[in-house]
């Protein structure tokens, strides 16, 4: 269950915790005490890879993790990201800022909020089209030299960007959305990951809840949840179509005597030893269920059954604005 993160000296259990939903995007943030307690319970159960970002909240998710991990820091690989800036900080630059100056500003804030002197895995959150990737990675490499960062990652980048970046400094991980429902990177990014010994950190492996069966039986994300407000896969007819597809995953999982979330996570991990994943949850029961994925073995028939689903998913994974931020 341990997997190395690319060419770095980091090693993690392959199911980590994506912490975003504790503080942002998926409805009301959890109470701080609840978030801290979930984090501690996760560590007790062997979760050792926690993923956050400057822009989750903004800031509140890092602050929460800082409080949760301060006496457990040496037990975990802590990952955060910079490069998406709040409108107030953007000046003329827009939503993305991968400049060396912003990298330096951001890391100091993240270290403070995370109550640590080093970040294990530091990502550029989205490629800034106005800053050459060489400048961004050059600035991140300085942080490695200074001991503030142990390994460098990039999120949602193309193979071309990854190859350019890797000429400046080894890139330990690319973080991208990857699941039974979202597989485009297999043809585009995977060969570069292989060539450069870079890991994939798969986010939204549960299709933001859909593949865990969270929206069967007429349930929907709340009206103020970002999924309802802005994600095409959760809109109107798309939502109903995607829920029907998820029902196929749920049915197959049922036949195997496992849960849909376990099946979805086992699927992600079965694609390559290069993949680790960070499902998000705010609930201990769901976290425990998800860790059950380690015991699920998928057969060739299972994989064949699931293979056509991604192409049938209705709707892009982000709004038009969000898709523009993705480097494809
Ligand atoms: P992200 O990476 O964006 O967090 P994800 O991991 O694909 O996306 O899915 C996260 C969503 O799946 C969350 O809304 C989470 O809801 P809870 O906070 O209520 O758990 C949901 N989820 C995670 N594990 C689940 C499970 N075992 N059963 C049902 N829903 C689950």
Short mmCIF file of C-alpha atoms and ligand atoms in Angstrom, two decimals:
data_model
loop_
_atom_site.label_atom_id
_atom_site.label_comp_id
_atom_site.label_asym_id
_atom_site.label_seq_id
_atom_site.Cartn_x
_atom_site.Cartn_y
_atom_site.Cartn_z
CA UNK A 1 0.00 0.00 0.00
CA UNK A 2 3.02 2.31 0.28
CA UNK A 3 4.02 4.04 -2.92
CA UNK A 4 6.89 6.37 -3.65
CA UNK A 5 6.13 9.87 -4.92
CA UNK A 6 8.03 10.03 -8.18
CA UNK A 7 11.73 10.51 -7.89
CA UNK A 8 11.56 12.13 -4.43
CA UNK A 9 12.31 10.45 -1.12
CA UNK A 10 8.65 10.75 -0.10
CA UNK A 11 6.64 7.58 0.37
CA UNK A 12 2.94 7.46 1.28
CA UNK A 13 0.09 5.07 1.72
CA UNK A 14 -1.72 5.19 -1.57
CA UNK A 15 -5.00 6.51 -0.10
CA UNK A 16 -4.47 9.94 1.45
CA UNK A 17 -6.93 12.66 2.41
CA UNK A 18 -7.95 15.57 0.20
CA UNK A 19 -8.80 18.24 2.76
CA UNK A 20 -10.47 20.90 0.60
CA UNK A 21 -14.04 19.89 1.43
CA UNK A 22 -13.45 20.41 5.14
CA UNK A 23 -13.24 24.17 4.60
CA UNK A 24 -14.48 25.17 1.17
CA UNK A 25 -16.53 24.50 -1.96
CA UNK A 26 -18.68 21.61 -0.72
CA UNK A 27 -21.22 23.54 1.37
CA UNK A 28 -20.72 24.80 4.90
CA UNK A 29 -17.22 24.29 6.34
CA UNK A 30 -17.03 21.75 9.16
CA UNK A 31 -16.45 22.99 12.71
CA UNK A 32 -12.74 23.33 13.34
CA UNK A 33 -12.81 20.78 16.16
CA UNK A 34 -14.51 18.26 13.87
CA UNK A 35 -11.94 18.80 11.12
CA UNK A 36 -9.07 18.39 13.58
CA UNK A 37 -10.60 15.26 15.01
CA UNK A 38 -11.14 13.73 11.54
CA UNK A 39 -7.50 14.40 10.70
CA UNK A 40 -6.32 12.70 13.89
CA UNK A 41 -8.58 9.71 13.30
CA UNK A 42 -7.26 9.45 9.75
CA UNK A 43 -3.66 9.31 11.00
CA UNK A 44 -4.66 6.62 13.52
CA UNK A 45 -5.92 4.58 10.56
CA UNK A 46 -2.71 4.94 8.59
CA UNK A 47 -3.49 7.94 6.40
CA UNK A 48 -0.19 9.75 5.97
CA UNK A 49 -0.72 12.10 3.01
CA UNK A 50 -2.72 15.29 3.51
CA UNK A 51 -3.45 17.68 0.69
CA UNK A 52 -4.47 21.32 0.96
CA UNK A 53 -3.91 24.63 -0.88
CA UNK A 54 -3.50 28.31 -0.16
CA UNK A 55 -6.77 29.02 -1.97
CA UNK A 56 -8.96 26.57 -0.05
CA UNK A 57 -10.92 29.00 2.09
CA UNK A 58 -8.67 30.89 1.16
CA UNK A 59 -6.25 30.11 3.98
CA UNK A 60 -8.71 28.48 6.39
CA UNK A 61 -7.98 24.93 5.22
CA UNK A 62 -4.24 25.37 5.76
CA UNK A 63 -4.90 26.94 9.15
CA UNK A 64 -7.05 23.97 10.12
CA UNK A 65 -4.38 21.49 9.04
CA UNK A 66 -1.70 23.47 10.85
CA UNK A 67 -3.66 23.15 14.09
CA UNK A 68 -4.42 19.49 13.47
CA UNK A 69 -0.92 18.38 12.55
CA UNK A 70 1.32 20.48 14.74
CA UNK A 71 2.19 17.64 17.11
CA UNK A 72 1.94 14.97 14.42
CA UNK A 73 3.91 16.67 11.70
CA UNK A 74 6.59 13.98 11.42
CA UNK A 75 3.93 11.30 10.80
CA UNK A 76 2.62 12.77 7.55
CA UNK A 77 3.48 13.98 4.10
CA UNK A 78 1.99 17.46 3.88
CA UNK A 79 1.18 18.88 0.46
CA UNK A 80 -0.03 22.37 -0.40
CA UNK A 81 -0.30 24.56 -3.49
CA UNK A 82 0.06 28.15 -4.64
CA UNK A 83 -0.68 30.08 -7.79
CA UNK A 84 -4.42 30.75 -7.68
CA UNK A 85 -4.82 34.18 -6.20
CA UNK A 86 -7.84 35.85 -4.67
CA UNK A 87 -9.21 38.75 -6.74
CA UNK A 88 -7.96 41.27 -4.18
CA UNK A 89 -4.37 40.18 -4.76
CA UNK A 90 -4.46 39.88 -8.50
CA UNK A 91 -3.81 43.42 -9.64
CA UNK A 92 -3.79 43.16 -13.40
CA UNK A 93 -2.72 39.54 -13.43
CA UNK A 94 -6.06 37.74 -13.25
CA UNK A 95 -6.73 34.63 -11.19
CA UNK A 96 -3.36 32.95 -11.68
CA UNK A 97 0.07 34.05 -10.57
CA UNK A 98 2.98 31.68 -10.98
CA UNK A 99 5.63 34.39 -10.71
CA UNK A 100 8.73 33.90 -8.59
CA UNK A 101 7.58 36.82 -6.46
CA UNK A 102 4.20 35.24 -5.77
CA UNK A 103 5.81 31.88 -5.06
CA UNK A 104 8.00 33.47 -2.40
CA UNK A 105 5.05 35.37 -0.87
CA UNK A 106 2.82 32.32 -0.86
CA UNK A 107 5.24 29.85 0.69
CA UNK A 108 5.90 32.04 3.69
CA UNK A 109 2.18 32.32 4.40
CA UNK A 110 1.60 28.60 3.94
CA UNK A 111 4.47 27.66 6.27
CA UNK A 112 3.05 29.95 8.94
CA UNK A 113 -0.51 28.69 8.65
CA UNK A 114 0.64 25.06 8.51
CA UNK A 115 2.80 25.65 11.60
CA UNK A 116 5.79 23.96 10.04
CA UNK A 117 9.25 24.81 8.74
CA UNK A 118 8.88 22.70 5.59
CA UNK A 119 6.28 21.58 3.06
CA UNK A 120 6.82 18.04 1.82
CA UNK A 121 5.20 18.47 -1.58
CA UNK A 122 4.67 21.97 -2.95
CA UNK A 123 2.57 22.37 -6.07
CA UNK A 124 1.88 25.04 -8.60
CA UNK A 125 -1.94 24.91 -8.46
CA UNK A 126 -2.56 25.97 -12.06
CA UNK A 127 -0.21 27.00 -14.84
CA UNK A 128 -0.08 30.78 -15.19
CA UNK A 129 -0.07 31.46 -18.93
CA UNK A 130 1.72 34.77 -18.33
CA UNK A 131 4.68 33.23 -16.49
CA UNK A 132 7.00 30.75 -18.18
CA UNK A 133 6.93 27.45 -16.29
CA UNK A 134 10.73 27.70 -16.13
CA UNK A 135 10.46 30.82 -13.95
CA UNK A 136 7.92 29.20 -11.63
CA UNK A 137 9.83 25.96 -11.19
CA UNK A 138 13.08 27.91 -10.83
CA UNK A 139 11.55 29.74 -7.87
CA UNK A 140 10.23 26.48 -6.39
CA UNK A 141 13.68 24.91 -6.79
CA UNK A 142 15.13 27.73 -4.67
CA UNK A 143 12.75 26.71 -1.91
CA UNK A 144 14.02 23.14 -2.12
CA UNK A 145 17.60 24.41 -1.76
CA UNK A 146 16.57 26.40 1.30
CA UNK A 147 14.94 23.35 2.90
CA UNK A 148 11.46 24.91 2.88
CA UNK A 149 10.14 22.39 0.37
CA UNK A 150 11.11 18.73 -0.08
CA UNK A 151 9.62 17.97 -3.49
CA UNK A 152 7.94 19.87 -6.31
CA UNK A 153 4.59 19.15 -7.92
CA UNK A 154 2.41 20.70 -10.62
CA UNK A 155 -1.37 20.51 -10.78
CA UNK A 156 -3.45 20.09 -13.96
CA UNK A 157 -0.56 20.59 -16.38
CA UNK A 158 -0.07 19.18 -19.85
CA UNK A 159 2.66 16.72 -20.80
CA UNK A 160 4.47 19.50 -22.60
CA UNK A 161 4.52 21.76 -19.55
CA UNK A 162 5.67 18.85 -17.39
CA UNK A 163 8.54 18.08 -19.76
CA UNK A 164 9.67 21.72 -19.79
CA UNK A 165 9.43 21.94 -16.01
CA UNK A 166 11.42 18.75 -15.47
CA UNK A 167 14.37 20.29 -17.31
CA UNK A 168 14.63 22.83 -14.48
CA UNK A 169 14.05 20.51 -11.50
CA UNK A 170 12.70 16.97 -11.01
CA UNK A 171 8.90 17.04 -10.72
CA UNK A 172 7.85 14.47 -8.14
CA UNK A 173 4.13 14.59 -8.83
CA UNK A 174 1.43 15.91 -11.09
CA UNK A 175 -1.94 16.29 -9.43
CA UNK A 176 -4.92 15.92 -11.75
CA UNK A 177 -8.51 14.83 -11.63
CA UNK A 178 -8.62 11.11 -12.39
CA UNK A 179 -11.39 8.59 -11.88
CA UNK A 180 -13.63 6.04 -13.59
CA UNK A 181 -15.43 9.11 -14.98
CA UNK A 182 -12.39 11.24 -15.92
CA UNK A 183 -9.67 9.54 -17.94
CA UNK A 184 -8.47 11.92 -20.65
CA UNK A 185 -4.96 12.17 -19.15
CA UNK A 186 -4.27 8.50 -19.84
CA UNK A 187 -3.49 9.30 -23.46
CA UNK A 188 -1.92 12.69 -22.95
CA UNK A 189 -0.08 12.91 -19.63
CA UNK A 190 0.66 9.29 -18.70
CA UNK A 191 3.54 8.74 -21.15
CA UNK A 192 5.33 11.83 -19.77
CA UNK A 193 4.82 10.64 -16.18
CA UNK A 194 6.45 7.37 -17.17
CA UNK A 195 9.37 9.01 -18.96
CA UNK A 196 10.11 11.42 -16.12
CA UNK A 197 9.43 9.11 -13.15
CA UNK A 198 6.69 11.43 -11.92
CA UNK A 199 3.75 10.20 -9.83
CA UNK A 200 0.11 11.04 -10.41
CA UNK A 201 -1.81 12.27 -7.39
CA UNK A 202 -5.38 11.58 -8.43
CA UNK A 203 -7.90 14.06 -7.03
CA UNK A 204 -11.69 13.72 -7.15
CA UNK A 205 -11.33 9.92 -7.52
CA UNK A 206 -14.95 9.65 -6.39
CA UNK A 207 -16.25 12.02 -9.04
CA UNK A 208 -16.85 14.56 -6.25
CA UNK A 209 -19.17 12.10 -4.51
CA UNK A 210 -21.08 10.80 -7.53
CA UNK A 211 -19.03 7.59 -7.78
CA UNK A 212 -19.42 6.95 -4.06
CA UNK A 213 -23.18 6.76 -4.55
CA UNK A 214 -23.71 9.96 -2.59
CA UNK A 215 -26.40 11.17 -5.02
CA UNK A 216 -28.57 8.16 -5.56
CA UNK A 217 -32.20 8.13 -4.41
CA UNK A 218 -32.93 11.75 -5.30
CA UNK A 219 -30.17 13.31 -3.17
CA UNK A 220 -28.36 16.36 -4.56
CA UNK A 221 -25.60 18.64 -3.32
CA UNK A 222 -27.08 21.60 -1.42
CA UNK A 223 -28.06 24.67 -3.43
CA UNK A 224 -25.12 26.70 -2.04
CA UNK A 225 -22.62 23.90 -2.76
CA UNK A 226 -20.15 24.76 -5.54
CA UNK A 227 -21.10 21.55 -7.36
CA UNK A 228 -24.68 22.81 -7.71
CA UNK A 229 -23.63 26.35 -8.49
CA UNK A 230 -20.96 25.78 -11.05
CA UNK A 231 -20.09 22.26 -12.17
CA UNK A 232 -21.67 21.11 -15.48
CA UNK A 233 -21.68 17.44 -14.45
CA UNK A 234 -24.02 18.34 -11.61
CA UNK A 235 -26.40 20.43 -13.72
CA UNK A 236 -29.95 19.40 -14.74
CA UNK A 237 -30.01 16.59 -17.30
CA UNK A 238 -26.28 15.99 -17.01
CA UNK A 239 -26.72 15.23 -13.34
CA UNK A 240 -29.43 12.66 -14.03
CA UNK A 241 -27.43 11.02 -16.81
CA UNK A 242 -24.29 10.83 -14.68
CA UNK A 243 -26.23 9.44 -11.76
CA UNK A 244 -27.45 6.64 -14.02
CA UNK A 245 -23.85 5.88 -14.99
CA UNK A 246 -22.82 5.89 -11.35
CA UNK A 247 -25.60 3.37 -10.73
CA UNK A 248 -23.68 0.93 -12.92
CA UNK A 249 -20.63 1.28 -10.70
CA UNK A 250 -22.80 0.85 -7.63
CA UNK A 251 -24.41 -2.29 -9.09
CA UNK A 252 -21.08 -3.85 -9.99
CA UNK A 253 -19.70 -3.02 -6.55
CA UNK A 254 -22.79 -4.63 -5.02
CA UNK A 255 -22.18 -7.84 -6.95
CA UNK A 256 -18.67 -7.96 -5.53
CA UNK A 257 -19.86 -7.22 -2.01
CA UNK A 258 -17.96 -3.94 -1.78
CA UNK A 259 -19.08 -0.31 -1.67
CA UNK A 260 -19.09 1.96 -4.70
CA UNK A 261 -16.45 4.23 -3.16
CA UNK A 262 -14.18 1.24 -2.55
CA UNK A 263 -14.61 0.15 -6.13
CA UNK A 264 -13.89 3.65 -7.45
CA UNK A 265 -10.70 3.98 -5.40
CA UNK A 266 -9.52 0.46 -6.18
CA UNK A 267 -10.00 1.27 -9.86
CA UNK A 268 -7.80 4.37 -9.64
CA UNK A 269 -5.05 2.51 -7.79
CA UNK A 270 -5.18 -0.44 -10.19
CA UNK A 271 -4.30 1.70 -13.21
CA UNK A 272 -0.62 2.12 -12.35
CA UNK A 273 1.82 1.89 -9.44
CA UNK A 274 2.59 5.46 -10.27
CA UNK A 275 -0.80 6.61 -8.92
CA UNK A 276 -1.74 7.61 -5.39
CA UNK A 277 -5.06 9.20 -4.57
CA UNK A 278 -6.57 11.73 -2.17
CA UNK A 279 -10.33 11.21 -1.81
CA UNK A 280 -12.04 13.92 0.18
CA UNK A 281 -14.42 13.36 3.02
CA UNK A 282 -15.71 15.18 6.08
CA UNK A 283 -16.96 12.02 7.79
CA UNK A 284 -15.08 9.33 9.68
CA UNK A 285 -17.47 6.59 8.56
CA UNK A 286 -16.84 7.45 4.93
CA UNK A 287 -13.09 7.65 5.48
CA UNK A 288 -13.12 4.20 7.06
CA UNK A 289 -15.21 2.81 4.22
CA UNK A 290 -12.84 4.31 1.66
CA UNK A 291 -9.80 2.69 3.26
CA UNK A 292 -11.54 -0.63 2.61
CA UNK A 293 -10.51 -0.12 -1.02
CA UNK A 294 -7.13 -1.61 -0.14
CA UNK A 295 -8.81 -5.01 0.09
CA UNK A 296 -10.63 -4.84 -3.23
CA UNK A 297 -9.20 -6.77 -6.16
CA UNK A 298 -10.66 -5.90 -9.53
CA UNK A 299 -10.74 -8.57 -12.20
CA UNK A 300 -10.14 -8.01 -15.89
CA UNK A 301 -13.91 -8.37 -16.37
CA UNK A 302 -14.56 -5.64 -13.78
CA UNK A 303 -12.13 -3.31 -15.53
CA UNK A 304 -13.73 -4.05 -18.90
CA UNK A 305 -17.16 -3.37 -17.48
CA UNK A 306 -16.05 0.03 -16.16
CA UNK A 307 -13.94 1.05 -19.16
CA UNK A 308 -16.66 2.59 -21.38
CA UNK A 309 -18.22 4.76 -18.67
CA UNK A 310 -15.86 7.76 -18.90
CA UNK A 311 -16.83 8.41 -22.49
CA UNK A 312 -20.50 8.52 -21.57
CA UNK A 313 -20.19 11.12 -18.83
CA UNK A 314 -22.27 14.23 -19.55
CA UNK A 315 -20.75 17.67 -19.10
CA UNK A 316 -17.24 19.05 -18.75
CA UNK A 317 -15.58 18.69 -15.38
CA UNK A 318 -15.42 22.46 -14.75
CA UNK A 319 -17.34 25.51 -15.97
CA UNK A 320 -15.96 27.32 -19.04
CA UNK A 321 -13.97 29.59 -16.73
CA UNK A 322 -12.56 26.64 -14.77
CA UNK A 323 -11.68 24.76 -17.96
CA UNK A 324 -9.69 27.78 -19.16
CA UNK A 325 -7.47 27.48 -16.08
CA UNK A 326 -6.57 23.90 -16.99
CA UNK A 327 -3.41 23.55 -19.11
CA UNK A 328 -4.41 21.01 -21.73
P1 LIG B 1 -12.62 15.86 -4.02
O1 LIG B 1 -11.27 15.35 -4.41
O2 LIG B 1 -12.99 17.07 -4.80
O3 LIG B 1 -12.81 16.00 -2.55
P2 LIG B 1 -13.90 13.23 -4.31
O4 LIG B 1 -12.83 12.71 -3.44
O5 LIG B 1 -14.10 12.62 -5.63
O6 LIG B 1 -13.67 14.79 -4.57
O7 LIG B 1 -15.29 13.23 -3.57
C1 LIG B 1 -15.51 13.93 -2.38
C2 LIG B 1 -16.99 13.83 -2.06
O8 LIG B 1 -17.33 12.45 -1.90
C3 LIG B 1 -17.36 14.53 -0.79
O9 LIG B 1 -18.52 15.29 -1.04
C4 LIG B 1 -17.65 13.40 0.18
O10 LIG B 1 -18.73 13.71 1.04
P3 LIG B 1 -18.61 13.54 2.67
O11 LIG B 1 -17.82 14.68 3.13
O12 LIG B 1 -20.04 13.59 3.07
O13 LIG B 1 -17.98 12.20 2.89
C5 LIG B 1 -18.04 12.27 -0.72
N1 LIG B 1 -17.64 10.95 -0.15
C6 LIG B 1 -16.41 10.56 0.18
N2 LIG B 1 -16.39 9.28 0.60
C7 LIG B 1 -17.68 8.85 0.55
C8 LIG B 1 -18.33 7.64 0.87
N3 LIG B 1 -17.64 6.59 1.31
N4 LIG B 1 -19.68 7.56 0.70
C9 LIG B 1 -20.39 8.63 0.24
N5 LIG B 1 -19.82 9.81 -0.07
C10 LIG B 1 -18.49 9.94 0.07
#
